[in-house]
Amino acid sequence: MAMAGPLAQGWGLGAALRSRAALRPLGLLAPPARGLLGPGSASGSGEAALEENPFYGKYRHKIQELRRSSPDVFESRMEKRSEVKKQPVGYSKQGEFIRCMEEKAEGLSTKTSKGGFTKDKTLDSILNVEMVKEKSAEEIKQIWNQYFSAKDTVYAVIPAEKFDLIRKRAQKCPSFLYALPRKEGYEFFVGQWSGTELHFTSLINIQTQGETAPSQLVLYHYPELQKEKGIVLMTAEMDSKFLVVHEAQCLANQVQLFYATDRSQTYELVETFNHRSNEFKYMSVIAELEQSGLGRELRPGQVSDKS
């Protein structure tokens, strides 16, 4: 599938993403992160820091294309590294990003994104809603699962009560940082809610392309049958150049881990990221992920703690 267009209201990042050093203790690998770009003194050192990133290879073409087509834009983003370095500890652009989201939210009115992902994708475009209303929730669940089981994508049927909790929390805390296990560490993805859609893109993608960074995975939630049948249907679109289905599934599972949890300490990480970003710690996300066992299949050779 082609690359999606940028998320219309921008990616919500704050001071929580400012320090690369926080990822060092366990040898974890992630992009240098503070503002849109990590700390550095000049464009040369900025490029070197990006190239050190283990996931730089996936984005090398995009970065080089930006350098060739818009050298001024590329240089300005590299220069921001020195500007950010001068900002006081705890500085956050969270409020600025939130205002940007509100201003740009109206841009979601277009039907399709530039790169091929669908905007305002309706449930009617997938199945005959009027016809399935005659069926029970269990029958609809079977139809949905059977239809998507033959497709290379992520899908789910979510109980109404659980989706109510997720949506309520998403309205208060629309963005979060997710960790995708890799053989050599973790790759970080930002998830940003836009209505009932949840857009994901990698952190390094945002660092190199800023607010215009395209979505790499979109989860579509359909609440049309929520009141009558007690279920919410979900499916996804993804950029297969960057993610495969089991990786996308891991990110989707983390949404329920962090947004639908009954464990207050787990959801508190989401609240901290959104409202007290200077207190946010990457390692807490990784600890929750490892404790849950999610993504273990993405780490070949790792011995399971469970017998």
PDB file of C-alpha atoms in Angstrom:
ATOM      1  CA  MET A   1       0.000   0.000   0.000  1.00  0.00           C
ATOM      2  CA  ALA A   2       1.202   3.507  -0.749  1.00  0.00           C
ATOM      3  CA  MET A   3       2.395   5.916   1.881  1.00  0.00           C
ATOM      4  CA  ALA A   4      -0.384   7.804   3.636  1.00  0.00           C
ATOM      5  CA  GLY A   5      -0.630  11.549   3.763  1.00  0.00           C
ATOM      6  CA  PRO A   6       0.209  13.439   6.950  1.00  0.00           C
ATOM      7  CA  LEU A   7      -2.179  13.402   9.895  1.00  0.00           C
ATOM      8  CA  ALA A   8      -4.286  16.523   9.369  1.00  0.00           C
ATOM      9  CA  GLN A   9      -4.028  17.911  12.891  1.00  0.00           C
ATOM     10  CA  GLY A  10      -0.338  17.213  13.466  1.00  0.00           C
ATOM     11  CA  TRP A  11       1.528  14.810  15.739  1.00  0.00           C
ATOM     12  CA  GLY A  12       1.324  15.598  19.458  1.00  0.00           C
ATOM     13  CA  LEU A  13       4.846  15.616  20.847  1.00  0.00           C
ATOM     14  CA  GLY A  14       6.150  17.305  23.959  1.00  0.00           C
ATOM     15  CA  ALA A  15       9.208  17.514  26.143  1.00  0.00           C
ATOM     16  CA  ALA A  16       8.799  13.839  27.035  1.00  0.00           C
ATOM     17  CA  LEU A  17      10.534  13.020  23.763  1.00  0.00           C
ATOM     18  CA  ARG A  18      13.555  15.193  24.396  1.00  0.00           C
ATOM     19  CA  SER A  19      16.226  12.840  25.701  1.00  0.00           C
ATOM     20  CA  ARG A  20      18.003  10.032  23.901  1.00  0.00           C
ATOM     21  CA  ALA A  21      20.061   9.238  26.984  1.00  0.00           C
ATOM     22  CA  ALA A  22      17.012   7.803  28.762  1.00  0.00           C
ATOM     23  CA  LEU A  23      17.089   4.855  26.352  1.00  0.00           C
ATOM     24  CA  ARG A  24      20.720   3.921  26.933  1.00  0.00           C
ATOM     25  CA  PRO A  25      20.631   1.776  30.127  1.00  0.00           C
ATOM     26  CA  LEU A  26      19.438  -1.430  28.421  1.00  0.00           C
ATOM     27  CA  GLY A  27      21.194  -0.725  25.140  1.00  0.00           C
ATOM     28  CA  LEU A  28      17.862   0.246  23.614  1.00  0.00           C
ATOM     29  CA  LEU A  29      17.961   1.851  20.217  1.00  0.00           C
ATOM     30  CA  ALA A  30      15.767   4.765  19.253  1.00  0.00           C
ATOM     31  CA  PRO A  31      15.951   8.035  17.320  1.00  0.00           C
ATOM     32  CA  PRO A  32      17.457  11.072  19.080  1.00  0.00           C
ATOM     33  CA  ALA A  33      14.359  12.868  20.325  1.00  0.00           C
ATOM     34  CA  ARG A  34      13.636  16.372  21.466  1.00  0.00           C
ATOM     35  CA  GLY A  35      11.077  18.537  19.758  1.00  0.00           C
ATOM     36  CA  LEU A  36      11.183  17.483  16.096  1.00  0.00           C
ATOM     37  CA  LEU A  37      14.885  16.678  16.130  1.00  0.00           C
ATOM     38  CA  GLY A  38      17.320  15.490  18.753  1.00  0.00           C
ATOM     39  CA  PRO A  39      20.032  17.596  20.374  1.00  0.00           C
ATOM     40  CA  GLY A  40      22.973  18.600  18.237  1.00  0.00           C
ATOM     41  CA  SER A  41      25.043  21.636  17.467  1.00  0.00           C
ATOM     42  CA  ALA A  42      24.934  21.818  13.661  1.00  0.00           C
ATOM     43  CA  SER A  43      23.485  20.220  10.542  1.00  0.00           C
ATOM     44  CA  GLY A  44      26.540  18.006  10.152  1.00  0.00           C
ATOM     45  CA  SER A  45      26.266  16.553  13.626  1.00  0.00           C
ATOM     46  CA  GLY A  46      22.505  16.301  13.139  1.00  0.00           C
ATOM     47  CA  GLU A  47      22.926  14.156  10.030  1.00  0.00           C
ATOM     48  CA  ALA A  48      25.496  11.993  11.794  1.00  0.00           C
ATOM     49  CA  ALA A  49      23.141  11.432  14.731  1.00  0.00           C
ATOM     50  CA  LEU A  50      20.345  10.386  12.391  1.00  0.00           C
ATOM     51  CA  GLU A  51      22.627   8.005  10.520  1.00  0.00           C
ATOM     52  CA  GLU A  52      23.594   6.341  13.795  1.00  0.00           C
ATOM     53  CA  ASN A  53      19.982   5.338  14.284  1.00  0.00           C
ATOM     54  CA  PRO A  54      19.453   1.619  13.550  1.00  0.00           C
ATOM     55  CA  PHE A  55      16.257   2.376  11.645  1.00  0.00           C
ATOM     56  CA  TYR A  56      17.800   5.144   9.551  1.00  0.00           C
ATOM     57  CA  GLY A  57      18.137   2.756   6.600  1.00  0.00           C
ATOM     58  CA  LYS A  58      14.376   2.483   6.169  1.00  0.00           C
ATOM     59  CA  TYR A  59      14.080   6.257   5.837  1.00  0.00           C
ATOM     60  CA  ARG A  60      17.348   7.018   4.028  1.00  0.00           C
ATOM     61  CA  HIS A  61      15.602   7.530   0.686  1.00  0.00           C
ATOM     62  CA  LYS A  62      13.052   9.971   2.160  1.00  0.00           C
ATOM     63  CA  ILE A  63      15.765  11.935   3.968  1.00  0.00           C
ATOM     64  CA  GLN A  64      17.971  12.153   0.894  1.00  0.00           C
ATOM     65  CA  GLU A  65      14.973  13.107  -1.237  1.00  0.00           C
ATOM     66  CA  LEU A  66      14.164  15.945   1.177  1.00  0.00           C
ATOM     67  CA  ARG A  67      17.799  17.057   1.103  1.00  0.00           C
ATOM     68  CA  ARG A  68      17.751  17.197  -2.718  1.00  0.00           C
ATOM     69  CA  SER A  69      14.289  18.623  -3.330  1.00  0.00           C
ATOM     70  CA  SER A  70      14.091  21.084  -0.421  1.00  0.00           C
ATOM     71  CA  PRO A  71      17.603  21.812   0.870  1.00  0.00           C
ATOM     72  CA  ASP A  72      16.406  24.884   2.765  1.00  0.00           C
ATOM     73  CA  VAL A  73      13.802  22.850   4.635  1.00  0.00           C
ATOM     74  CA  PHE A  74      16.336  20.126   5.370  1.00  0.00           C
ATOM     75  CA  GLU A  75      18.878  22.628   6.703  1.00  0.00           C
ATOM     76  CA  SER A  76      16.296  24.408   8.828  1.00  0.00           C
ATOM     77  CA  ARG A  77      15.338  21.138  10.505  1.00  0.00           C
ATOM     78  CA  MET A  78      18.958  20.332  11.195  1.00  0.00           C
ATOM     79  CA  GLU A  79      19.520  23.823  12.599  1.00  0.00           C
ATOM     80  CA  LYS A  80      16.623  23.358  15.015  1.00  0.00           C
ATOM     81  CA  ARG A  81      18.833  20.936  16.909  1.00  0.00           C
ATOM     82  CA  SER A  82      21.021  23.752  18.203  1.00  0.00           C
ATOM     83  CA  GLU A  83      17.960  25.870  19.022  1.00  0.00           C
ATOM     84  CA  VAL A  84      16.353  23.068  21.009  1.00  0.00           C
ATOM     85  CA  LYS A  85      19.568  22.482  22.920  1.00  0.00           C
ATOM     86  CA  LYS A  86      19.265  26.021  24.331  1.00  0.00           C
ATOM     87  CA  GLN A  87      15.752  25.432  25.652  1.00  0.00           C
ATOM     88  CA  PRO A  88      15.421  25.113  29.460  1.00  0.00           C
ATOM     89  CA  VAL A  89      15.004  21.663  31.003  1.00  0.00           C
ATOM     90  CA  GLY A  90      11.343  20.710  31.031  1.00  0.00           C
ATOM     91  CA  TYR A  91      10.466  22.931  28.072  1.00  0.00           C
ATOM     92  CA  SER A  92       7.421  21.521  26.283  1.00  0.00           C
ATOM     93  CA  LYS A  93       5.746  22.280  22.972  1.00  0.00           C
ATOM     94  CA  GLN A  94       2.736  20.184  23.993  1.00  0.00           C
ATOM     95  CA  GLY A  95       0.395  23.175  24.223  1.00  0.00           C
ATOM     96  CA  GLU A  96       1.621  24.436  20.876  1.00  0.00           C
ATOM     97  CA  PHE A  97       0.952  21.080  19.244  1.00  0.00           C
ATOM     98  CA  ILE A  98      -2.535  20.883  20.771  1.00  0.00           C
ATOM     99  CA  ARG A  99      -3.417  24.308  19.346  1.00  0.00           C
ATOM    100  CA  CYS A 100      -2.098  23.158  15.986  1.00  0.00           C
ATOM    101  CA  MET A 101      -4.295  20.047  16.166  1.00  0.00           C
ATOM    102  CA  GLU A 102      -7.399  22.113  16.844  1.00  0.00           C
ATOM    103  CA  GLU A 103      -6.641  24.532  14.009  1.00  0.00           C
ATOM    104  CA  LYS A 104      -6.043  21.778  11.474  1.00  0.00           C
ATOM    105  CA  ALA A 105      -8.809  19.353  12.495  1.00  0.00           C
ATOM    106  CA  GLU A 106     -11.114  20.749   9.809  1.00  0.00           C
ATOM    107  CA  GLY A 107      -8.695  19.429   7.189  1.00  0.00           C
ATOM    108  CA  LEU A 108     -10.110  15.916   7.664  1.00  0.00           C
ATOM    109  CA  SER A 109     -12.983  16.717   5.311  1.00  0.00           C
ATOM    110  CA  THR A 110     -11.230  15.339   2.223  1.00  0.00           C
ATOM    111  CA  LYS A 111     -12.098  11.759   1.326  1.00  0.00           C
ATOM    112  CA  THR A 112      -8.717  10.255   0.510  1.00  0.00           C
ATOM    113  CA  SER A 113      -5.185  11.070   1.500  1.00  0.00           C
ATOM    114  CA  LYS A 114      -2.505  11.971  -0.989  1.00  0.00           C
ATOM    115  CA  GLY A 115      -0.713   8.665  -0.658  1.00  0.00           C
ATOM    116  CA  GLY A 116      -3.631   6.224  -0.757  1.00  0.00           C
ATOM    117  CA  PHE A 117      -4.913   5.798   2.818  1.00  0.00           C
ATOM    118  CA  THR A 118      -8.653   6.379   3.112  1.00  0.00           C
ATOM    119  CA  LYS A 119     -10.011   9.333   5.076  1.00  0.00           C
ATOM    120  CA  ASP A 120     -13.546   9.265   6.457  1.00  0.00           C
ATOM    121  CA  LYS A 121     -13.663   5.563   5.599  1.00  0.00           C
ATOM    122  CA  THR A 122     -17.220   4.425   6.338  1.00  0.00           C
ATOM    123  CA  LEU A 123     -18.504   1.087   7.544  1.00  0.00           C
ATOM    124  CA  ASP A 124     -20.914   1.061   4.581  1.00  0.00           C
ATOM    125  CA  SER A 125     -17.905   0.862   2.269  1.00  0.00           C
ATOM    126  CA  ILE A 126     -17.062  -2.523   3.819  1.00  0.00           C
ATOM    127  CA  LEU A 127     -20.404  -4.215   4.482  1.00  0.00           C
ATOM    128  CA  ASN A 128     -24.142  -3.659   4.174  1.00  0.00           C
ATOM    129  CA  VAL A 129     -24.981  -2.125   7.543  1.00  0.00           C
ATOM    130  CA  GLU A 130     -28.760  -2.327   7.097  1.00  0.00           C
ATOM    131  CA  MET A 131     -28.555  -6.005   6.256  1.00  0.00           C
ATOM    132  CA  VAL A 132     -26.357  -6.964   9.217  1.00  0.00           C
ATOM    133  CA  LYS A 133     -28.639  -5.109  11.627  1.00  0.00           C
ATOM    134  CA  GLU A 134     -30.957  -8.094  11.317  1.00  0.00           C
ATOM    135  CA  LYS A 135     -28.223 -10.375  12.673  1.00  0.00           C
ATOM    136  CA  SER A 136     -27.045 -10.926  16.226  1.00  0.00           C
ATOM    137  CA  ALA A 137     -23.801  -9.480  17.611  1.00  0.00           C
ATOM    138  CA  GLU A 138     -22.219 -12.933  17.522  1.00  0.00           C
ATOM    139  CA  GLU A 139     -23.220 -13.439  13.882  1.00  0.00           C
ATOM    140  CA  ILE A 140     -21.803 -10.046  12.918  1.00  0.00           C
ATOM    141  CA  LYS A 141     -18.603 -10.884  14.755  1.00  0.00           C
ATOM    142  CA  GLN A 142     -18.291 -14.138  12.802  1.00  0.00           C
ATOM    143  CA  ILE A 143     -18.935 -12.350   9.481  1.00  0.00           C
ATOM    144  CA  TRP A 144     -16.348  -9.644  10.283  1.00  0.00           C
ATOM    145  CA  ASN A 145     -13.682 -12.085  11.411  1.00  0.00           C
ATOM    146  CA  GLN A 146     -14.254 -14.438   8.485  1.00  0.00           C
ATOM    147  CA  TYR A 147     -14.088 -11.605   5.952  1.00  0.00           C
ATOM    148  CA  PHE A 148     -10.812 -10.150   7.249  1.00  0.00           C
ATOM    149  CA  SER A 149      -9.136 -13.454   8.112  1.00  0.00           C
ATOM    150  CA  ALA A 150      -8.362 -13.860   4.405  1.00  0.00           C
ATOM    151  CA  LYS A 151      -6.874 -10.362   4.175  1.00  0.00           C
ATOM    152  CA  ASP A 152      -3.420  -9.127   5.129  1.00  0.00           C
ATOM    153  CA  THR A 153      -4.525  -6.642   7.775  1.00  0.00           C
ATOM    154  CA  VAL A 154      -5.423  -6.035  11.412  1.00  0.00           C
ATOM    155  CA  TYR A 155      -9.033  -6.336  12.591  1.00  0.00           C
ATOM    156  CA  ALA A 156     -11.059  -6.803  15.778  1.00  0.00           C
ATOM    157  CA  VAL A 157     -14.516  -6.750  17.323  1.00  0.00           C
ATOM    158  CA  ILE A 158     -14.411  -4.648  20.494  1.00  0.00           C
ATOM    159  CA  PRO A 159     -17.056  -4.841  23.261  1.00  0.00           C
ATOM    160  CA  ALA A 160     -18.997  -1.568  23.566  1.00  0.00           C
ATOM    161  CA  GLU A 161     -18.012  -0.993  27.200  1.00  0.00           C
ATOM    162  CA  LYS A 162     -14.329  -1.363  26.428  1.00  0.00           C
ATOM    163  CA  PHE A 163     -14.514   1.005  23.467  1.00  0.00           C
ATOM    164  CA  ASP A 164     -16.379   3.562  25.596  1.00  0.00           C
ATOM    165  CA  LEU A 165     -13.463   3.525  28.023  1.00  0.00           C
ATOM    166  CA  ILE A 166     -10.878   3.781  25.230  1.00  0.00           C
ATOM    167  CA  ARG A 167     -12.679   6.652  23.532  1.00  0.00           C
ATOM    168  CA  LYS A 168     -13.224   8.574  26.765  1.00  0.00           C
ATOM    169  CA  ARG A 169      -9.545   8.306  27.597  1.00  0.00           C
ATOM    170  CA  ALA A 170      -8.493   9.120  24.029  1.00  0.00           C
ATOM    171  CA  GLN A 171     -10.442  12.388  24.193  1.00  0.00           C
ATOM    172  CA  LYS A 172      -8.498  13.375  27.309  1.00  0.00           C
ATOM    173  CA  CYS A 173      -5.174  11.923  26.152  1.00  0.00           C
ATOM    174  CA  PRO A 174      -5.082  11.848  22.333  1.00  0.00           C
ATOM    175  CA  SER A 175      -1.435  10.849  21.849  1.00  0.00           C
ATOM    176  CA  PHE A 176       0.996   8.279  23.211  1.00  0.00           C
ATOM    177  CA  LEU A 177       4.398   6.769  22.543  1.00  0.00           C
ATOM    178  CA  TYR A 178       4.437   3.038  21.735  1.00  0.00           C
ATOM    179  CA  ALA A 179       7.435   0.717  21.658  1.00  0.00           C
ATOM    180  CA  LEU A 180       7.670  -1.909  18.918  1.00  0.00           C
ATOM    181  CA  PRO A 181      10.091  -4.732  19.813  1.00  0.00           C
ATOM    182  CA  ARG A 182      12.908  -5.313  17.356  1.00  0.00           C
ATOM    183  CA  LYS A 183      15.714  -7.860  17.370  1.00  0.00           C
ATOM    184  CA  GLU A 184      18.211  -5.166  18.344  1.00  0.00           C
ATOM    185  CA  GLY A 185      16.017  -3.125  20.696  1.00  0.00           C
ATOM    186  CA  TYR A 186      12.854  -1.094  20.208  1.00  0.00           C
ATOM    187  CA  GLU A 187      11.519   1.217  17.535  1.00  0.00           C
ATOM    188  CA  PHE A 188       9.236   3.942  18.847  1.00  0.00           C
ATOM    189  CA  PHE A 189       5.936   4.963  17.247  1.00  0.00           C
ATOM    190  CA  VAL A 190       3.684   7.897  18.039  1.00  0.00           C
ATOM    191  CA  GLY A 191      -0.046   7.132  18.077  1.00  0.00           C
ATOM    192  CA  GLN A 192      -2.420  10.077  17.576  1.00  0.00           C
ATOM    193  CA  TRP A 193      -6.220   9.865  17.803  1.00  0.00           C
ATOM    194  CA  SER A 194      -8.364  11.764  15.296  1.00  0.00           C
ATOM    195  CA  GLY A 195     -12.007  11.062  16.080  1.00  0.00           C
ATOM    196  CA  THR A 196     -12.397   7.276  15.919  1.00  0.00           C
ATOM    197  CA  GLU A 197      -9.237   6.853  13.818  1.00  0.00           C
ATOM    198  CA  LEU A 198      -5.884   6.143  15.422  1.00  0.00           C
ATOM    199  CA  HIS A 199      -2.862   7.132  13.302  1.00  0.00           C
ATOM    200  CA  PHE A 200       0.641   5.786  13.892  1.00  0.00           C
ATOM    201  CA  THR A 201       3.989   6.868  12.516  1.00  0.00           C
ATOM    202  CA  SER A 202       7.518   6.146  13.683  1.00  0.00           C
ATOM    203  CA  LEU A 203       9.308   8.689  15.832  1.00  0.00           C
ATOM    204  CA  ILE A 204      12.192   8.981  13.377  1.00  0.00           C
ATOM    205  CA  ASN A 205       9.642   9.666  10.630  1.00  0.00           C
ATOM    206  CA  ILE A 206       8.384  12.677  12.597  1.00  0.00           C
ATOM    207  CA  GLN A 207      11.933  13.803  13.335  1.00  0.00           C
ATOM    208  CA  THR A 208      12.887  13.846   9.668  1.00  0.00           C
ATOM    209  CA  GLN A 209       9.596  15.146   8.220  1.00  0.00           C
ATOM    210  CA  GLY A 210       8.041  17.103  11.066  1.00  0.00           C
ATOM    211  CA  GLU A 211       4.281  17.615  11.181  1.00  0.00           C
ATOM    212  CA  THR A 212       4.008  16.492   7.553  1.00  0.00           C
ATOM    213  CA  ALA A 213       5.157  12.983   8.475  1.00  0.00           C
ATOM    214  CA  PRO A 214       2.766  10.490   6.826  1.00  0.00           C
ATOM    215  CA  SER A 215       0.824   7.885   8.759  1.00  0.00           C
ATOM    216  CA  GLN A 216       2.223   4.367   8.489  1.00  0.00           C
ATOM    217  CA  LEU A 217      -0.717   2.635  10.171  1.00  0.00           C
ATOM    218  CA  VAL A 218      -4.325   3.754  10.684  1.00  0.00           C
ATOM    219  CA  LEU A 219      -6.806   1.887  12.896  1.00  0.00           C
ATOM    220  CA  TYR A 220     -10.432   2.568  11.912  1.00  0.00           C
ATOM    221  CA  HIS A 221     -13.099   2.056  14.608  1.00  0.00           C
ATOM    222  CA  TYR A 222     -16.778   1.832  13.625  1.00  0.00           C
ATOM    223  CA  PRO A 223     -19.289   2.551  16.438  1.00  0.00           C
ATOM    224  CA  GLU A 224     -22.390   2.388  14.198  1.00  0.00           C
ATOM    225  CA  LEU A 225     -23.558  -0.864  15.817  1.00  0.00           C
ATOM    226  CA  GLN A 226     -22.385  -0.015  19.324  1.00  0.00           C
ATOM    227  CA  LYS A 227     -25.751   0.890  20.896  1.00  0.00           C
ATOM    228  CA  GLU A 228     -27.895  -1.704  19.138  1.00  0.00           C
ATOM    229  CA  LYS A 229     -25.485  -4.654  19.112  1.00  0.00           C
ATOM    230  CA  GLY A 230     -22.984  -3.796  21.841  1.00  0.00           C
ATOM    231  CA  ILE A 231     -19.929  -4.100  19.588  1.00  0.00           C
ATOM    232  CA  VAL A 232     -17.504  -1.808  17.753  1.00  0.00           C
ATOM    233  CA  LEU A 233     -15.836  -3.067  14.580  1.00  0.00           C
ATOM    234  CA  MET A 234     -12.201  -2.247  13.839  1.00  0.00           C
ATOM    235  CA  THR A 235      -9.925  -2.712  10.857  1.00  0.00           C
ATOM    236  CA  ALA A 236      -6.760  -1.056   9.570  1.00  0.00           C
ATOM    237  CA  GLU A 237      -4.687   0.192   6.666  1.00  0.00           C
ATOM    238  CA  MET A 238      -0.908   0.214   6.767  1.00  0.00           C
ATOM    239  CA  ASP A 239       2.142   1.053   4.735  1.00  0.00           C
ATOM    240  CA  SER A 240       3.617  -2.376   4.001  1.00  0.00           C
ATOM    241  CA  LYS A 241       7.022  -0.850   3.233  1.00  0.00           C
ATOM    242  CA  PHE A 242       7.456  -0.114   6.929  1.00  0.00           C
ATOM    243  CA  LEU A 243       5.206  -2.543   8.812  1.00  0.00           C
ATOM    244  CA  VAL A 244       4.010  -6.107   8.407  1.00  0.00           C
ATOM    245  CA  VAL A 245       0.765  -7.405   9.869  1.00  0.00           C
ATOM    246  CA  HIS A 246       2.130  -8.915  13.083  1.00  0.00           C
ATOM    247  CA  GLU A 247       3.967  -5.654  13.851  1.00  0.00           C
ATOM    248  CA  ALA A 248       0.795  -3.643  13.227  1.00  0.00           C
ATOM    249  CA  GLN A 249      -1.091  -6.119  15.428  1.00  0.00           C
ATOM    250  CA  CYS A 250       1.402  -5.533  18.233  1.00  0.00           C
ATOM    251  CA  LEU A 251       0.753  -1.776  18.089  1.00  0.00           C
ATOM    252  CA  ALA A 252      -3.021  -2.350  18.002  1.00  0.00           C
ATOM    253  CA  ASN A 253      -2.783  -4.643  21.034  1.00  0.00           C
ATOM    254  CA  GLN A 254      -0.866  -1.958  22.916  1.00  0.00           C
ATOM    255  CA  VAL A 255      -3.804   0.426  22.473  1.00  0.00           C
ATOM    256  CA  GLN A 256      -5.908  -1.899  24.603  1.00  0.00           C
ATOM    257  CA  LEU A 257      -2.991  -2.443  26.991  1.00  0.00           C
ATOM    258  CA  PHE A 258      -2.629   1.277  27.740  1.00  0.00           C
ATOM    259  CA  TYR A 259      -6.087   2.749  27.040  1.00  0.00           C
ATOM    260  CA  ALA A 260      -8.413  -0.058  28.187  1.00  0.00           C
ATOM    261  CA  THR A 261      -6.498  -1.211  31.248  1.00  0.00           C
ATOM    262  CA  ASP A 262      -8.027  -1.498  34.706  1.00  0.00           C
ATOM    263  CA  ARG A 263      -4.565  -0.949  36.169  1.00  0.00           C
ATOM    264  CA  SER A 264      -4.252   2.697  37.176  1.00  0.00           C
ATOM    265  CA  GLN A 265      -0.430   2.676  37.022  1.00  0.00           C
ATOM    266  CA  THR A 266      -0.563   1.632  33.360  1.00  0.00           C
ATOM    267  CA  TYR A 267      -3.021   4.313  32.216  1.00  0.00           C
ATOM    268  CA  GLU A 268      -1.115   6.855  34.303  1.00  0.00           C
ATOM    269  CA  LEU A 269       1.708   6.595  31.734  1.00  0.00           C
ATOM    270  CA  VAL A 270      -0.714   7.863  29.068  1.00  0.00           C
ATOM    271  CA  GLU A 271      -1.809  10.734  31.305  1.00  0.00           C
ATOM    272  CA  THR A 272       1.786  11.616  32.091  1.00  0.00           C
ATOM    273  CA  PHE A 273       2.757  11.658  28.412  1.00  0.00           C
ATOM    274  CA  ASN A 274      -0.108  14.035  27.583  1.00  0.00           C
ATOM    275  CA  HIS A 275      -0.253  16.290  30.629  1.00  0.00           C
ATOM    276  CA  ARG A 276       3.060  16.033  32.510  1.00  0.00           C
ATOM    277  CA  SER A 277       5.380  15.233  29.654  1.00  0.00           C
ATOM    278  CA  ASN A 278       8.510  16.396  31.470  1.00  0.00           C
ATOM    279  CA  GLU A 279       7.947  13.496  33.921  1.00  0.00           C
ATOM    280  CA  PHE A 280       7.452  10.867  31.210  1.00  0.00           C
ATOM    281  CA  LYS A 281       9.928   7.964  31.100  1.00  0.00           C
ATOM    282  CA  TYR A 282      10.426   5.731  28.083  1.00  0.00           C
ATOM    283  CA  MET A 283      11.520   2.834  30.229  1.00  0.00           C
ATOM    284  CA  SER A 284       8.131   2.646  31.953  1.00  0.00           C
ATOM    285  CA  VAL A 285       6.438   1.953  28.612  1.00  0.00           C
ATOM    286  CA  ILE A 286       8.955  -0.779  27.831  1.00  0.00           C
ATOM    287  CA  ALA A 287       8.528  -2.287  31.308  1.00  0.00           C
ATOM    288  CA  GLU A 288       4.739  -2.479  30.859  1.00  0.00           C
ATOM    289  CA  LEU A 289       5.146  -3.990  27.415  1.00  0.00           C
ATOM    290  CA  GLU A 290       7.564  -6.652  28.621  1.00  0.00           C
ATOM    291  CA  GLN A 291       5.394  -7.465  31.625  1.00  0.00           C
ATOM    292  CA  SER A 292       2.375  -7.965  29.344  1.00  0.00           C
ATOM    293  CA  GLY A 293       4.273 -10.275  27.005  1.00  0.00           C
ATOM    294  CA  LEU A 294       3.028  -8.383  23.931  1.00  0.00           C
ATOM    295  CA  GLY A 295       5.400  -8.447  20.991  1.00  0.00           C
ATOM    296  CA  ARG A 296       7.402 -11.369  22.308  1.00  0.00           C
ATOM    297  CA  GLU A 297       7.035 -13.103  18.945  1.00  0.00           C
ATOM    298  CA  LEU A 298       8.808 -10.128  17.342  1.00  0.00           C
ATOM    299  CA  ARG A 299      11.975 -10.942  19.272  1.00  0.00           C
ATOM    300  CA  PRO A 300      13.215 -14.233  17.751  1.00  0.00           C
ATOM    301  CA  GLY A 301      15.399 -16.244  20.034  1.00  0.00           C
ATOM    302  CA  GLN A 302      14.052 -14.611  23.193  1.00  0.00           C
ATOM    303  CA  VAL A 303      13.258 -17.169  25.873  1.00  0.00           C
ATOM    304  CA  SER A 304       9.744 -16.882  27.231  1.00  0.00           C
ATOM    305  CA  ASP A 305       9.260 -16.554  30.983  1.00  0.00           C
ATOM    306  CA  LYS A 306       6.098 -18.633  30.720  1.00  0.00           C
ATOM    307  CA  SER A 307       6.240 -22.389  30.738  1.00  0.00           C
TER     308      SER A 307
END
